[in-house]
Amino acid sequence: MRSDCPVSYALDFFGDKWTFLIVRDLVEGKKFYKDFLNSKEGIATNILSDRLKKLERNGIVESKVYEKLKTQKEYALTEKGKDLIPLLIEMMVWSDKHHTGLAVNPDFIRRANTSREELISAIRLRLD
Amino acid sequence: MRSDCPVSYALDFFGDKWTFLIVRDLVEGKKFYKDFLNSKEGIATNILSDRLKKLERNGIVESKVYEKLKTQKEYALTEKGKDLIPLLIEMMVWSDKHHTGLAVNPDFIRRANTSREELISAIRLRLD
DNA sequence: CCGCATCCCTATAGATACTG
DNA sequence: CAGTATCTATAGGGATGCGG
């Protein structure tokens, strides 16, 4: 930790190009190592492995053996992880507003701007 | 740009340990190179210089000669930069909720949770 | 001196190849 | 499938440079 500033604290976790993309994938419902690996940004296996461990160590993600296929691990967001949904939404809203051509659902942005809390709840529910 | 995902787009800017701390400083009202340099995290001069250029190139920050002391440059957030305030707030709320001992004003968090839009407007106003 | 930019070197992030 | 090992590129720290 570089300082007691809350922004700095958050950046100590997410101040890199990959960690938050895994959170995004989890919010989108992805659960398995191979799903994260196949995301279009193309994360390297060592980075993915490292970040999953870091996320788990810090209580943002938890994993368990996938019952239906025991060779796979199933990853999920903890409550601390789900509390990142608002941050994710703000990132999407900002990017959409200031850059054209991004893959953003207009309805999503509308809901973020008009019924924010409801949108957050809906996303949370989907994850349970 | 790694993909057309809005989260990825935002991380292409802010996916490092320093860029967003400068935004934080600007939101707190800091204006000069030396102010950023003196922030408690201790940024190096080459990194600061590099990030200020990057922020300016990307339309998040603008600079002009400081009229009262022409040897100094005065930095300020553009509209695109000010639109990062909600993101900043969410980072603070999340960090405060999940880590004790951070320097966060409880009243700030209360306002973020109860009268978010008002808080955003108030911060914006302070910057004009 | 002061304010900032550049240089150089090390540490770490990340890409590719490989393995239990 | 889910990682580790190895190698390379880049970020970042500290010193130094340079124009007021």
Short mmCIF file of C-alpha atoms in Angstrom, two decimals, chain A:
data_model
loop_
_atom_site.label_atom_id
_atom_site.label_comp_id
_atom_site.label_asym_id
_atom_site.label_seq_id
_atom_site.Cartn_x
_atom_site.Cartn_y
_atom_site.Cartn_z
CA MET A 1 0.00 0.00 0.00
CA ARG A 2 1.38 3.32 -1.07
CA SER A 3 -0.80 5.56 1.08
CA ASP A 4 -4.02 5.62 3.10
CA CYS A 5 -5.89 7.23 0.20
CA PRO A 6 -8.87 5.14 -0.90
CA VAL A 7 -8.17 5.81 -4.56
CA SER A 8 -4.62 4.62 -4.15
CA TYR A 9 -5.90 1.56 -2.29
CA ALA A 10 -8.18 0.65 -5.18
CA LEU A 11 -5.40 1.19 -7.70
CA ASP A 12 -3.12 -1.12 -5.77
CA PHE A 13 -5.57 -3.84 -6.81
CA PHE A 14 -6.78 -2.68 -10.17
CA GLY A 15 -3.96 -0.50 -11.41
CA ASP A 16 -3.03 -2.80 -14.25
CA LYS A 17 -4.43 -3.70 -17.63
CA TRP A 18 -5.94 -7.09 -16.77
CA THR A 19 -7.33 -7.50 -13.26
CA PHE A 20 -10.50 -5.56 -13.83
CA LEU A 21 -11.18 -7.30 -17.14
CA ILE A 22 -11.49 -10.55 -15.19
CA VAL A 23 -13.97 -8.85 -12.89
CA ARG A 24 -15.88 -7.75 -15.99
CA ASP A 25 -15.94 -11.33 -17.26
CA LEU A 26 -17.23 -12.57 -13.93
CA VAL A 27 -19.96 -9.95 -13.92
CA GLU A 28 -20.91 -11.09 -17.41
CA GLY A 29 -21.37 -14.55 -16.00
CA LYS A 30 -18.14 -16.24 -17.00
CA LYS A 31 -16.97 -18.83 -14.51
CA PHE A 32 -14.09 -20.87 -15.85
CA TYR A 33 -10.41 -20.33 -16.57
CA LYS A 34 -10.91 -21.11 -20.25
CA ASP A 35 -13.72 -18.56 -20.49
CA PHE A 36 -11.45 -15.81 -19.22
CA LEU A 37 -8.70 -17.02 -21.50
CA ASN A 38 -11.00 -16.74 -24.51
CA SER A 39 -11.99 -13.15 -23.91
CA LYS A 40 -11.29 -11.04 -26.93
CA GLU A 41 -8.45 -9.06 -25.36
CA GLY A 42 -6.34 -12.21 -25.28
CA ILE A 43 -4.89 -12.54 -21.81
CA ALA A 44 -1.78 -14.70 -21.37
CA THR A 45 -2.05 -17.80 -19.22
CA ASN A 46 0.53 -16.72 -16.67
CA ILE A 47 -1.16 -13.36 -16.21
CA LEU A 48 -4.57 -14.95 -15.87
CA SER A 49 -3.28 -17.42 -13.34
CA ASP A 50 -1.53 -14.70 -11.38
CA ARG A 51 -4.53 -12.38 -11.34
CA LEU A 52 -6.99 -15.08 -10.32
CA LYS A 53 -4.76 -15.88 -7.35
CA LYS A 54 -4.42 -12.23 -6.45
CA LEU A 55 -8.17 -11.69 -6.68
CA GLU A 56 -8.77 -14.71 -4.50
CA ARG A 57 -6.13 -13.70 -1.97
CA ASN A 58 -7.80 -10.34 -1.66
CA GLY A 59 -11.29 -11.69 -1.17
CA ILE A 60 -12.77 -10.46 -4.44
CA VAL A 61 -13.14 -13.88 -6.00
CA GLU A 62 -13.66 -17.35 -4.61
CA SER A 63 -13.23 -20.68 -6.33
CA LYS A 64 -14.35 -24.24 -5.88
CA VAL A 65 -14.14 -27.49 -7.78
CA TYR A 66 -16.82 -27.67 -10.45
CA GLU A 67 -19.07 -30.53 -9.41
CA LYS A 68 -20.12 -31.54 -12.89
CA LEU A 69 -16.58 -31.72 -14.18
CA LYS A 70 -14.08 -32.04 -11.39
CA THR A 71 -11.08 -31.15 -13.47
CA GLN A 72 -12.35 -27.60 -13.67
CA LYS A 73 -12.43 -24.86 -11.13
CA GLU A 74 -15.44 -22.62 -10.89
CA TYR A 75 -14.80 -18.96 -10.05
CA ALA A 76 -17.31 -16.52 -8.60
CA LEU A 77 -17.40 -13.01 -7.20
CA THR A 78 -17.66 -12.56 -3.45
CA GLU A 79 -19.74 -9.76 -1.97
CA LYS A 80 -16.64 -7.58 -2.07
CA GLY A 81 -16.37 -8.42 -5.74
CA LYS A 82 -20.01 -7.74 -6.48
CA ASP A 83 -19.60 -4.34 -4.89
CA LEU A 84 -17.42 -3.48 -7.87
CA ILE A 85 -20.46 -3.47 -10.17
CA PRO A 86 -21.05 0.28 -9.74
CA LEU A 87 -17.44 0.96 -10.67
CA LEU A 88 -17.82 -1.20 -13.75
CA ILE A 89 -20.96 0.65 -14.76
CA GLU A 90 -19.27 4.03 -14.41
CA MET A 91 -16.40 2.88 -16.58
CA MET A 92 -18.80 1.81 -19.27
CA VAL A 93 -20.80 5.02 -19.10
CA TRP A 94 -17.67 7.15 -19.29
CA SER A 95 -16.15 5.22 -22.18
CA ASP A 96 -19.38 5.21 -24.12
CA LYS A 97 -19.84 8.93 -23.67
CA HIS A 98 -16.36 9.83 -24.81
CA HIS A 99 -15.58 7.31 -27.48
CA THR A 100 -17.71 6.23 -30.39
CA GLY A 101 -17.71 2.78 -31.85
CA LEU A 102 -17.52 0.82 -28.62
CA ALA A 103 -19.69 -2.22 -28.14
CA VAL A 104 -22.18 -0.82 -25.65
CA ASN A 105 -25.85 -1.60 -25.38
CA PRO A 106 -27.68 1.77 -25.51
CA ASP A 107 -30.36 0.40 -23.24
CA PHE A 108 -27.72 -0.41 -20.66
CA ILE A 109 -26.50 3.19 -20.65
CA ARG A 110 -30.05 4.48 -20.44
CA ARG A 111 -30.72 2.31 -17.41
CA ALA A 112 -27.43 3.33 -15.83
CA ASN A 113 -28.45 6.97 -16.13
CA THR A 114 -32.10 6.73 -15.23
CA SER A 115 -32.44 3.79 -12.85
CA ARG A 116 -28.99 3.09 -11.61
CA GLU A 117 -29.81 1.28 -8.38
CA GLU A 118 -32.26 -0.96 -10.16
CA LEU A 119 -29.66 -1.86 -12.76
CA ILE A 120 -27.12 -2.71 -10.07
CA SER A 121 -29.64 -4.94 -8.30
CA ALA A 122 -30.57 -6.67 -11.53
CA ILE A 123 -26.95 -7.50 -12.30
CA ARG A 124 -26.38 -8.73 -8.75
CA LEU A 125 -29.42 -10.96 -8.94
CA ARG A 126 -28.21 -12.54 -12.13
CA LEU A 127 -25.06 -13.63 -10.30
CA ASP A 128 -26.79 -15.47 -7.48
#
